[in-house]
């Protein structure tokens, strides 16, 4: 990596962090067209593309991530991020089985909140209630404060098992002194209530 490439990468990432996505996109595309093959910018660019959504962005994210596999700055941690982002792109493009296969393999090697979150979401989206419930309960056992794991478990109960929050939520919340209850408090209460009644 040349000195100017490093400066361009930092500038592109700063644009992205400030929300100036058009400038970030232009800088990333320039680096890419010049043949700069570094995860330092390719991974943030792929995430930006995934967040922007749309079939063309998902396809571009996959293309960038395939190329990033050969980047000289690919570390084991960046490889995990790359696999996760590639699986998300696959899922968004309708390749759910491929996404699950990649994530399950990654999860077996190195379980993390990220793989629990992504797989838990996909299992819910695929509609397999038993698999989603078992996995998302395991995810909450892994980290009972992870908002994604809690949301996935609540979505499992709500979307797949037909459980709808009822008056117990109001009763749980009324005793709190805070003026507002966050969405994650709501989910935590739902999960806690459901688990205590099992």
PDB file of C-alpha atoms in Angstrom:
ATOM      1  CA  UNK A   1       0.000   0.000   0.000  1.00  0.00           C
ATOM      2  CA  UNK A   2       1.356   3.345  -0.992  1.00  0.00           C
ATOM      3  CA  UNK A   3       1.268   6.429   1.185  1.00  0.00           C
ATOM      4  CA  UNK A   4      -1.379   8.059  -0.982  1.00  0.00           C
ATOM      5  CA  UNK A   5      -3.553   4.935  -0.890  1.00  0.00           C
ATOM      6  CA  UNK A   6      -3.602   5.102   2.906  1.00  0.00           C
ATOM      7  CA  UNK A   7      -4.627   8.752   2.800  1.00  0.00           C
ATOM      8  CA  UNK A   8      -7.375   8.007   0.257  1.00  0.00           C
ATOM      9  CA  UNK A   9      -8.657   5.128   2.381  1.00  0.00           C
ATOM     10  CA  UNK A  10      -8.811   7.234   5.553  1.00  0.00           C
ATOM     11  CA  UNK A  11     -10.564  10.014   3.645  1.00  0.00           C
ATOM     12  CA  UNK A  12     -13.148   7.595   2.197  1.00  0.00           C
ATOM     13  CA  UNK A  13     -13.863   6.066   5.602  1.00  0.00           C
ATOM     14  CA  UNK A  14     -14.247   9.537   7.143  1.00  0.00           C
ATOM     15  CA  UNK A  15     -16.809  10.426   4.450  1.00  0.00           C
ATOM     16  CA  UNK A  16     -18.699   7.244   5.255  1.00  0.00           C
ATOM     17  CA  UNK A  17     -18.630   7.894   9.007  1.00  0.00           C
ATOM     18  CA  UNK A  18     -19.937  11.427   8.479  1.00  0.00           C
ATOM     19  CA  UNK A  19     -22.783  10.114   6.331  1.00  0.00           C
ATOM     20  CA  UNK A  20     -21.457  11.559   3.072  1.00  0.00           C
ATOM     21  CA  UNK A  21     -22.045   8.316   1.216  1.00  0.00           C
ATOM     22  CA  UNK A  22     -21.744   9.772  -2.283  1.00  0.00           C
ATOM     23  CA  UNK A  23     -18.191  10.976  -1.560  1.00  0.00           C
ATOM     24  CA  UNK A  24     -17.323   7.712   0.175  1.00  0.00           C
ATOM     25  CA  UNK A  25     -18.664   5.698  -2.755  1.00  0.00           C
ATOM     26  CA  UNK A  26     -16.671   7.754  -5.250  1.00  0.00           C
ATOM     27  CA  UNK A  27     -13.471   7.311  -3.241  1.00  0.00           C
ATOM     28  CA  UNK A  28     -14.019   3.569  -2.788  1.00  0.00           C
ATOM     29  CA  UNK A  29     -14.760   3.115  -6.487  1.00  0.00           C
ATOM     30  CA  UNK A  30     -11.620   5.045  -7.428  1.00  0.00           C
ATOM     31  CA  UNK A  31      -9.453   2.870  -5.177  1.00  0.00           C
ATOM     32  CA  UNK A  32     -11.108  -0.264  -6.550  1.00  0.00           C
ATOM     33  CA  UNK A  33     -10.679   0.773 -10.186  1.00  0.00           C
ATOM     34  CA  UNK A  34      -6.989   1.473  -9.502  1.00  0.00           C
ATOM     35  CA  UNK A  35      -6.574  -2.120  -8.341  1.00  0.00           C
ATOM     36  CA  UNK A  36      -6.002  -1.324  -4.664  1.00  0.00           C
ATOM     37  CA  UNK A  37      -6.857  -4.593  -2.937  1.00  0.00           C
ATOM     38  CA  UNK A  38      -7.014  -3.883   0.804  1.00  0.00           C
ATOM     39  CA  UNK A  39      -9.566  -4.908   3.396  1.00  0.00           C
ATOM     40  CA  UNK A  40      -9.007  -1.575   5.122  1.00  0.00           C
ATOM     41  CA  UNK A  41     -11.464   0.004   2.680  1.00  0.00           C
ATOM     42  CA  UNK A  42     -13.141  -2.985   1.043  1.00  0.00           C
ATOM     43  CA  UNK A  43     -14.867  -4.215   4.200  1.00  0.00           C
ATOM     44  CA  UNK A  44     -16.327  -0.806   5.168  1.00  0.00           C
ATOM     45  CA  UNK A  45     -17.398  -0.300   1.549  1.00  0.00           C
ATOM     46  CA  UNK A  46     -19.158  -3.681   1.503  1.00  0.00           C
ATOM     47  CA  UNK A  47     -21.002  -2.790   4.720  1.00  0.00           C
ATOM     48  CA  UNK A  48     -22.050   0.530   3.191  1.00  0.00           C
ATOM     49  CA  UNK A  49     -23.372  -1.267   0.111  1.00  0.00           C
ATOM     50  CA  UNK A  50     -25.295  -3.759   2.242  1.00  0.00           C
ATOM     51  CA  UNK A  51     -26.851  -0.974   4.306  1.00  0.00           C
ATOM     52  CA  UNK A  52     -27.854   0.978   1.209  1.00  0.00           C
ATOM     53  CA  UNK A  53     -29.690  -2.091  -0.058  1.00  0.00           C
ATOM     54  CA  UNK A  54     -30.836  -3.069  -3.505  1.00  0.00           C
ATOM     55  CA  UNK A  55     -29.869  -5.953  -5.727  1.00  0.00           C
ATOM     56  CA  UNK A  56     -27.063  -4.097  -7.513  1.00  0.00           C
ATOM     57  CA  UNK A  57     -25.468  -3.076  -4.212  1.00  0.00           C
ATOM     58  CA  UNK A  58     -25.706  -6.629  -2.859  1.00  0.00           C
ATOM     59  CA  UNK A  59     -24.050  -7.981  -6.008  1.00  0.00           C
ATOM     60  CA  UNK A  60     -21.321  -5.347  -5.818  1.00  0.00           C
ATOM     61  CA  UNK A  61     -20.728  -6.157  -2.143  1.00  0.00           C
ATOM     62  CA  UNK A  62     -20.253  -9.828  -3.040  1.00  0.00           C
ATOM     63  CA  UNK A  63     -17.834  -8.913  -5.834  1.00  0.00           C
ATOM     64  CA  UNK A  64     -15.789  -6.679  -3.538  1.00  0.00           C
ATOM     65  CA  UNK A  65     -15.724  -9.288  -0.773  1.00  0.00           C
ATOM     66  CA  UNK A  66     -14.575 -12.040  -3.140  1.00  0.00           C
ATOM     67  CA  UNK A  67     -11.699  -9.843  -4.221  1.00  0.00           C
ATOM     68  CA  UNK A  68     -10.921  -8.909  -0.593  1.00  0.00           C
ATOM     69  CA  UNK A  69     -10.183 -12.569   0.166  1.00  0.00           C
ATOM     70  CA  UNK A  70      -6.804 -12.033  -1.505  1.00  0.00           C
ATOM     71  CA  UNK A  71      -6.017  -8.735   0.221  1.00  0.00           C
ATOM     72  CA  UNK A  72      -2.609  -8.473   1.836  1.00  0.00           C
ATOM     73  CA  UNK A  73      -4.113  -7.011   5.030  1.00  0.00           C
ATOM     74  CA  UNK A  74      -6.654  -9.818   5.571  1.00  0.00           C
ATOM     75  CA  UNK A  75      -6.346 -10.888   9.203  1.00  0.00           C
ATOM     76  CA  UNK A  76      -8.304 -13.677  10.933  1.00  0.00           C
ATOM     77  CA  UNK A  77     -10.659 -11.079  12.448  1.00  0.00           C
ATOM     78  CA  UNK A  78     -11.209  -9.409   9.105  1.00  0.00           C
ATOM     79  CA  UNK A  79     -11.843 -12.842   7.539  1.00  0.00           C
ATOM     80  CA  UNK A  80     -14.662 -13.384  10.051  1.00  0.00           C
ATOM     81  CA  UNK A  81     -16.164 -10.027   9.123  1.00  0.00           C
ATOM     82  CA  UNK A  82     -15.755 -10.816   5.424  1.00  0.00           C
ATOM     83  CA  UNK A  83     -17.559 -14.168   5.748  1.00  0.00           C
ATOM     84  CA  UNK A  84     -20.367 -12.593   7.745  1.00  0.00           C
ATOM     85  CA  UNK A  85     -20.859  -9.763   5.251  1.00  0.00           C
ATOM     86  CA  UNK A  86     -20.674 -12.166   2.295  1.00  0.00           C
ATOM     87  CA  UNK A  87     -23.323 -14.376   3.909  1.00  0.00           C
ATOM     88  CA  UNK A  88     -25.575 -11.350   4.457  1.00  0.00           C
ATOM     89  CA  UNK A  89     -25.196 -10.399   0.783  1.00  0.00           C
ATOM     90  CA  UNK A  90     -26.062 -13.963  -0.226  1.00  0.00           C
ATOM     91  CA  UNK A  91     -29.145 -13.935   1.995  1.00  0.00           C
ATOM     92  CA  UNK A  92     -30.284 -10.593   0.606  1.00  0.00           C
ATOM     93  CA  UNK A  93     -29.934 -11.990  -2.929  1.00  0.00           C
ATOM     94  CA  UNK A  94     -32.153 -14.957  -2.108  1.00  0.00           C
ATOM     95  CA  UNK A  95     -29.331 -17.428  -1.516  1.00  0.00           C
ATOM     96  CA  UNK A  96     -30.476 -18.340   1.987  1.00  0.00           C
ATOM     97  CA  UNK A  97     -29.058 -21.856   2.068  1.00  0.00           C
ATOM     98  CA  UNK A  98     -25.618 -20.623   1.033  1.00  0.00           C
ATOM     99  CA  UNK A  99     -25.755 -17.916   3.705  1.00  0.00           C
ATOM    100  CA  UNK A 100     -26.720 -20.450   6.378  1.00  0.00           C
ATOM    101  CA  UNK A 101     -23.971 -22.847   5.291  1.00  0.00           C
ATOM    102  CA  UNK A 102     -21.310 -20.116   5.498  1.00  0.00           C
ATOM    103  CA  UNK A 103     -22.515 -18.822   8.842  1.00  0.00           C
ATOM    104  CA  UNK A 104     -22.921 -22.250  10.410  1.00  0.00           C
ATOM    105  CA  UNK A 105     -19.370 -23.145   9.378  1.00  0.00           C
ATOM    106  CA  UNK A 106     -18.092 -19.846  10.787  1.00  0.00           C
ATOM    107  CA  UNK A 107     -20.116 -20.330  13.970  1.00  0.00           C
ATOM    108  CA  UNK A 108     -18.724 -23.842  14.520  1.00  0.00           C
ATOM    109  CA  UNK A 109     -15.165 -22.496  14.227  1.00  0.00           C
ATOM    110  CA  UNK A 110     -15.667 -19.415  16.346  1.00  0.00           C
ATOM    111  CA  UNK A 111     -19.044 -18.628  17.946  1.00  0.00           C
ATOM    112  CA  UNK A 112     -19.658 -14.917  18.390  1.00  0.00           C
ATOM    113  CA  UNK A 113     -22.457 -12.462  18.955  1.00  0.00           C
ATOM    114  CA  UNK A 114     -22.283 -11.587  15.267  1.00  0.00           C
ATOM    115  CA  UNK A 115     -22.837 -15.145  14.062  1.00  0.00           C
ATOM    116  CA  UNK A 116     -25.539 -15.719  16.674  1.00  0.00           C
ATOM    117  CA  UNK A 117     -27.266 -12.546  15.495  1.00  0.00           C
ATOM    118  CA  UNK A 118     -27.078 -13.236  11.767  1.00  0.00           C
ATOM    119  CA  UNK A 119     -27.983 -16.930  11.962  1.00  0.00           C
ATOM    120  CA  UNK A 120     -30.750 -16.276  14.458  1.00  0.00           C
ATOM    121  CA  UNK A 121     -32.276 -13.692  12.149  1.00  0.00           C
ATOM    122  CA  UNK A 122     -32.042 -15.970   9.111  1.00  0.00           C
ATOM    123  CA  UNK A 123     -33.588 -18.917  10.974  1.00  0.00           C
ATOM    124  CA  UNK A 124     -36.549 -16.708  11.903  1.00  0.00           C
ATOM    125  CA  UNK A 125     -36.828 -15.420   8.324  1.00  0.00           C
ATOM    126  CA  UNK A 126     -36.807 -18.983   6.990  1.00  0.00           C
ATOM    127  CA  UNK A 127     -39.736 -19.838   9.251  1.00  0.00           C
ATOM    128  CA  UNK A 128     -38.325 -22.908  11.019  1.00  0.00           C
ATOM    129  CA  UNK A 129     -39.795 -22.319  14.490  1.00  0.00           C
ATOM    130  CA  UNK A 130     -38.061 -25.206  16.280  1.00  0.00           C
ATOM    131  CA  UNK A 131     -34.631 -24.416  14.880  1.00  0.00           C
ATOM    132  CA  UNK A 132     -35.044 -20.658  15.415  1.00  0.00           C
ATOM    133  CA  UNK A 133     -36.245 -21.108  18.983  1.00  0.00           C
ATOM    134  CA  UNK A 134     -33.450 -23.493  19.991  1.00  0.00           C
ATOM    135  CA  UNK A 135     -30.753 -21.369  18.384  1.00  0.00           C
ATOM    136  CA  UNK A 136     -32.027 -18.006  19.615  1.00  0.00           C
ATOM    137  CA  UNK A 137     -32.401 -19.301  23.166  1.00  0.00           C
ATOM    138  CA  UNK A 138     -28.797 -20.498  22.926  1.00  0.00           C
ATOM    139  CA  UNK A 139     -27.812 -17.022  21.673  1.00  0.00           C
ATOM    140  CA  UNK A 140     -29.466 -15.351  24.670  1.00  0.00           C
ATOM    141  CA  UNK A 141     -27.709 -17.835  26.975  1.00  0.00           C
ATOM    142  CA  UNK A 142     -24.436 -16.826  25.284  1.00  0.00           C
ATOM    143  CA  UNK A 143     -25.107 -13.117  25.916  1.00  0.00           C
ATOM    144  CA  UNK A 144     -28.338 -12.199  27.663  1.00  0.00           C
ATOM    145  CA  UNK A 145     -27.794  -8.481  27.078  1.00  0.00           C
ATOM    146  CA  UNK A 146     -27.172  -8.626  23.319  1.00  0.00           C
ATOM    147  CA  UNK A 147     -30.028  -6.628  21.772  1.00  0.00           C
ATOM    148  CA  UNK A 148     -29.862  -8.577  18.494  1.00  0.00           C
ATOM    149  CA  UNK A 149     -30.111 -11.938  20.271  1.00  0.00           C
ATOM    150  CA  UNK A 150     -32.999 -10.626  22.378  1.00  0.00           C
ATOM    151  CA  UNK A 151     -34.756  -9.261  19.318  1.00  0.00           C
ATOM    152  CA  UNK A 152     -34.284 -12.529  17.423  1.00  0.00           C
ATOM    153  CA  UNK A 153     -35.744 -14.490  20.324  1.00  0.00           C
ATOM    154  CA  UNK A 154     -38.687 -12.112  20.640  1.00  0.00           C
ATOM    155  CA  UNK A 155     -39.245 -12.327  16.871  1.00  0.00           C
ATOM    156  CA  UNK A 156     -39.200 -16.118  17.143  1.00  0.00           C
ATOM    157  CA  UNK A 157     -41.980 -16.021  19.725  1.00  0.00           C
ATOM    158  CA  UNK A 158     -43.945 -13.338  17.933  1.00  0.00           C
ATOM    159  CA  UNK A 159     -43.613 -14.319  14.259  1.00  0.00           C
ATOM    160  CA  UNK A 160     -43.194 -18.081  14.430  1.00  0.00           C
ATOM    161  CA  UNK A 161     -44.929 -19.178  17.611  1.00  0.00           C
ATOM    162  CA  UNK A 162     -47.791 -16.671  17.528  1.00  0.00           C
ATOM    163  CA  UNK A 163     -47.163 -15.218  20.975  1.00  0.00           C
ATOM    164  CA  UNK A 164     -48.280 -11.615  21.178  1.00  0.00           C
ATOM    165  CA  UNK A 165     -47.229  -9.352  24.077  1.00  0.00           C
ATOM    166  CA  UNK A 166     -50.131  -8.735  26.427  1.00  0.00           C
ATOM    167  CA  UNK A 167     -51.004  -6.967  29.622  1.00  0.00           C
ATOM    168  CA  UNK A 168     -48.014  -8.420  31.449  1.00  0.00           C
ATOM    169  CA  UNK A 169     -45.863  -5.890  29.591  1.00  0.00           C
ATOM    170  CA  UNK A 170     -47.843  -2.993  30.981  1.00  0.00           C
ATOM    171  CA  UNK A 171     -47.623  -4.462  34.484  1.00  0.00           C
ATOM    172  CA  UNK A 172     -43.847  -4.930  34.216  1.00  0.00           C
ATOM    173  CA  UNK A 173     -43.295  -1.426  32.869  1.00  0.00           C
ATOM    174  CA  UNK A 174     -45.609   0.432  35.272  1.00  0.00           C
ATOM    175  CA  UNK A 175     -43.301  -0.225  38.212  1.00  0.00           C
ATOM    176  CA  UNK A 176     -40.318   1.443  36.549  1.00  0.00           C
ATOM    177  CA  UNK A 177     -39.230   4.930  37.467  1.00  0.00           C
ATOM    178  CA  UNK A 178     -37.854   5.832  34.048  1.00  0.00           C
ATOM    179  CA  UNK A 179     -40.092   7.936  31.862  1.00  0.00           C
ATOM    180  CA  UNK A 180     -39.567   5.774  28.807  1.00  0.00           C
ATOM    181  CA  UNK A 181     -38.889   2.119  28.212  1.00  0.00           C
ATOM    182  CA  UNK A 182     -36.581   1.261  25.349  1.00  0.00           C
ATOM    183  CA  UNK A 183     -37.523  -1.272  22.720  1.00  0.00           C
ATOM    184  CA  UNK A 184     -34.860  -3.598  24.050  1.00  0.00           C
ATOM    185  CA  UNK A 185     -36.325  -3.370  27.576  1.00  0.00           C
ATOM    186  CA  UNK A 186     -39.628  -4.358  26.012  1.00  0.00           C
ATOM    187  CA  UNK A 187     -38.035  -7.350  24.275  1.00  0.00           C
ATOM    188  CA  UNK A 188     -36.163  -8.353  27.416  1.00  0.00           C
ATOM    189  CA  UNK A 189     -39.408  -8.287  29.375  1.00  0.00           C
ATOM    190  CA  UNK A 190     -41.114 -10.404  26.694  1.00  0.00           C
ATOM    191  CA  UNK A 191     -38.327 -12.979  26.735  1.00  0.00           C
ATOM    192  CA  UNK A 192     -38.081 -13.056  30.504  1.00  0.00           C
ATOM    193  CA  UNK A 193     -41.832 -13.500  30.820  1.00  0.00           C
ATOM    194  CA  UNK A 194     -41.919 -16.240  28.199  1.00  0.00           C
ATOM    195  CA  UNK A 195     -39.005 -18.141  29.711  1.00  0.00           C
ATOM    196  CA  UNK A 196     -40.486 -17.968  33.205  1.00  0.00           C
ATOM    197  CA  UNK A 197     -43.720 -19.539  31.926  1.00  0.00           C
ATOM    198  CA  UNK A 198     -42.051 -22.424  30.077  1.00  0.00           C
TER     199      UNK A 198
END
